[in-house]
Short mmCIF file of C-alpha atoms in Angstrom, two decimals:
data_model
loop_
_atom_site.label_atom_id
_atom_site.label_comp_id
_atom_site.label_asym_id
_atom_site.label_seq_id
_atom_site.Cartn_x
_atom_site.Cartn_y
_atom_site.Cartn_z
CA LEU A 122 0.00 0.00 0.00
CA SER A 123 2.80 2.46 0.78
CA LEU A 124 4.45 1.75 -2.62
CA GLY A 125 1.28 2.89 -4.37
CA ILE A 126 1.38 6.22 -2.52
CA VAL A 127 5.05 6.81 -3.39
CA GLY A 128 4.35 5.95 -7.03
CA ASN A 129 1.48 8.46 -7.15
CA ILE A 130 3.57 11.21 -5.58
CA CYS A 131 6.62 10.72 -7.84
CA ALA A 132 4.83 10.24 -11.15
CA PRO A 133 3.47 13.81 -11.42
CA MET A 134 6.91 15.19 -10.57
CA LEU A 135 8.56 13.27 -13.44
CA VAL A 136 6.16 14.45 -16.14
CA PRO A 137 7.17 18.16 -16.06
CA ILE A 138 10.87 17.21 -16.13
CA ALA A 139 10.35 15.02 -19.22
CA ARG A 140 8.41 17.80 -20.95
CA ALA A 141 11.20 20.32 -20.26
CA GLU A 142 13.75 17.95 -21.80
CA ASP A 143 11.53 17.41 -24.85
CA ALA A 144 11.34 21.17 -25.41
CA SER A 145 15.13 21.55 -25.30
CA LEU A 146 15.56 18.68 -27.79
CA ARG A 147 13.04 20.14 -30.23
CA MET A 148 14.31 20.10 -33.80
CA PRO A 149 14.64 23.48 -35.48
CA GLU A 150 11.92 24.10 -38.03
CA ASN A 151 13.24 27.03 -40.04
CA CYS A 152 16.60 27.62 -41.61
CA LEU A 153 17.96 30.88 -42.97
CA VAL A 154 19.89 30.10 -46.15
CA ASN A 155 22.24 32.72 -47.60
CA VAL A 156 23.99 32.24 -50.95
CA ARG A 157 26.46 34.44 -52.83
CA VAL A 158 27.93 34.14 -56.31
CA ILE A 159 31.52 35.30 -56.44
CA LYS A 160 33.52 35.72 -59.62
CA GLY A 161 37.17 34.75 -59.25
CA SER A 162 39.58 36.00 -61.90
CA ARG A 163 43.25 36.54 -62.59
CA ARG A 164 44.58 40.08 -62.14
CA THR A 165 47.72 41.72 -60.89
CA GLU A 166 48.47 40.79 -57.30
CA ASP A 167 48.35 44.36 -55.92
CA THR A 168 44.88 45.10 -57.31
CA ALA A 169 43.55 41.75 -56.15
CA ARG A 170 44.66 42.10 -52.54
CA ARG A 171 43.05 45.54 -52.35
CA GLU A 172 39.76 44.16 -53.75
CA LEU A 173 39.71 41.17 -51.42
CA ASN A 174 40.61 43.18 -48.34
CA SER A 175 38.22 46.04 -49.06
CA GLY A 176 35.20 43.83 -49.73
CA ALA A 177 33.38 43.66 -46.41
CA TYR A 178 31.02 41.14 -48.00
CA LEU A 179 33.95 38.73 -48.46
CA THR A 180 35.61 38.91 -45.03
CA ASP A 181 33.96 35.71 -43.73
CA VAL A 182 35.45 33.69 -46.62
CA LYS A 183 38.71 35.58 -47.08
CA SER A 184 40.97 32.71 -45.97
CA GLN A 185 39.11 30.22 -48.15
CA LEU A 186 39.33 32.50 -51.20
CA GLU A 187 43.04 33.12 -50.70
CA ALA A 188 43.60 29.37 -51.17
CA ILE A 189 42.03 29.54 -54.66
CA PRO A 190 44.46 30.36 -57.51
CA PHE A 191 42.82 33.64 -58.50
CA SER A 192 43.91 37.11 -57.59
CA SER A 193 40.60 38.97 -57.75
CA PHE A 194 37.21 38.18 -56.23
CA ARG A 195 33.95 40.10 -56.41
CA VAL A 196 30.39 39.36 -55.35
CA VAL A 197 28.13 39.42 -58.40
CA ASP A 198 24.82 38.30 -56.86
CA SER A 199 23.35 37.13 -53.58
CA ALA A 200 20.08 35.87 -52.13
CA GLU A 201 18.68 34.87 -48.76
CA LYS A 202 15.51 33.06 -47.79
CA LYS A 203 13.94 31.01 -45.04
CA VAL A 204 13.63 27.31 -45.82
CA LYS A 205 11.85 24.78 -43.62
CA LEU A 206 13.93 21.85 -42.42
CA GLY A 207 13.40 18.97 -44.84
CA GLU A 208 12.23 21.23 -47.68
CA THR A 209 14.15 22.58 -50.67
CA GLY A 210 14.88 26.24 -51.26
CA ASP A 211 15.46 27.23 -54.88
CA PHE A 212 17.71 30.15 -55.75
CA THR A 213 18.31 31.81 -59.12
CA LEU A 214 21.52 33.82 -59.21
CA VAL A 215 22.94 35.80 -62.11
CA ASP A 216 26.63 36.14 -62.98
CA SER A 217 27.23 38.56 -65.87
CA GLY A 218 23.99 37.50 -67.56
CA ASN A 219 24.59 33.79 -66.89
CA VAL A 220 21.88 32.23 -64.74
CA HIS A 221 22.87 29.72 -62.06
CA ASN A 222 20.17 27.64 -60.34
CA LEU A 223 20.88 26.40 -56.85
CA SER A 224 18.67 24.08 -54.79
CA ILE A 225 19.50 23.71 -51.10
CA LYS A 226 17.71 21.36 -48.74
CA PRO A 227 18.57 21.46 -45.04
CA CYS A 228 18.03 17.77 -44.20
CA THR A 229 18.93 17.34 -40.53
CA VAL A 230 20.35 19.23 -37.58
CA SER A 231 22.50 17.63 -34.91
CA GLY A 232 23.95 20.02 -32.36
CA GLU A 233 25.90 22.63 -34.31
CA ARG A 234 26.02 20.56 -37.52
CA ILE A 235 23.55 20.85 -40.37
CA ARG A 236 23.35 18.25 -43.13
CA LEU A 237 22.50 19.81 -46.52
CA SER A 238 21.67 18.54 -49.96
CA VAL A 239 23.02 20.92 -52.65
CA ASP A 240 22.31 20.88 -56.39
CA TRP A 241 23.85 23.55 -58.65
CA SER A 242 23.10 23.90 -62.36
CA GLY A 243 25.03 26.23 -64.64
CA PRO A 244 23.87 28.62 -67.36
CA ALA A 245 23.22 25.88 -69.95
CA GLY A 246 21.36 23.76 -67.36
CA GLU A 247 24.42 21.55 -66.96
CA PRO A 248 24.88 20.00 -63.52
CA LEU A 249 27.87 21.58 -61.80
CA LEU A 250 27.48 20.09 -58.33
CA SER A 251 25.19 17.58 -56.66
CA THR A 252 26.28 16.62 -53.16
CA LYS A 253 25.47 16.37 -49.49
CA LEU A 254 27.43 18.60 -47.12
CA GLY A 255 27.84 18.68 -43.37
CA VAL A 256 28.24 22.32 -42.31
CA ILE A 257 28.52 24.14 -39.00
CA ARG A 258 25.61 26.45 -38.15
CA GLY A 259 26.21 29.97 -39.37
CA LYS A 260 29.56 29.16 -41.02
CA THR A 261 30.07 29.68 -44.74
CA VAL A 262 31.15 26.90 -47.07
CA VAL A 263 32.74 27.75 -50.44
CA VAL A 264 32.28 25.61 -53.57
CA GLY A 265 33.28 26.37 -57.15
CA GLU A 266 32.94 25.23 -60.71
CA ASP A 267 35.85 24.09 -62.86
CA SER A 268 37.71 27.19 -63.91
CA THR A 269 38.86 28.46 -67.24
CA ASN A 270 42.36 29.87 -67.34
CA ASP A 271 41.04 33.32 -66.52
CA SER A 272 38.00 32.96 -64.24
CA SER A 273 35.63 30.80 -62.23
CA THR A 274 32.24 31.05 -60.58
CA ILE A 275 32.26 30.40 -56.84
CA MET A 276 29.25 29.82 -54.56
CA CYS A 277 29.24 30.67 -50.87
CA ILE A 278 26.54 28.95 -48.82
CA ARG A 279 25.66 29.73 -45.19
CA VAL A 280 22.83 28.06 -43.27
CA ASP A 281 21.58 28.65 -39.75
CA CYS A 282 18.59 26.78 -38.36
CA SER A 283 16.52 27.78 -35.33
#
C-alpha cells in the first residue's frame, strides 16, 4: 500500500521534467539560407589584394578565397531566404547574364552541424554540383565550378537553423 502512494507522488513530478527535456531537444523548423555568387579571376596581385581586403562582404570567406588560384574576387549576386527543415529552397543567381540555379535542402540538424543537400546547375542547365554537405551552423562553405584559365564562378553557402 505504501508503494502505491510513493508511485502516485513521484509520477506527477517526473512528467514536467520530461516535458522540459523534450522542449530543449526540439528540432529546429526554419533555416535561414544565404547564398552568394563570387567571380574569381586573374589580375595583378596588388589590385587583387586591395579588392579582397576592401570587400566587407567577403571577409567571412577571405581565408578560403586566398587558397584559390585567383587574384581577384567580387560578389556578383546574392540571395537569402527562409527554408523549412526537410524542404528545398530554390535560388536563381545571375553572374554577368549567366543564370545559375541552386537548390539547397537542409536535411537534418544535430547540435551545431547541419546536413544539406546541394544541387547547382550552370547557365546551360548543366549539372555543376550535386552533393550532401555537413556544415557548422552559421559558417560559410565555399564551392566552385571548374575554372577556365582566366575565371571561375564560386558559390558561398551559409545556413543557420533555429
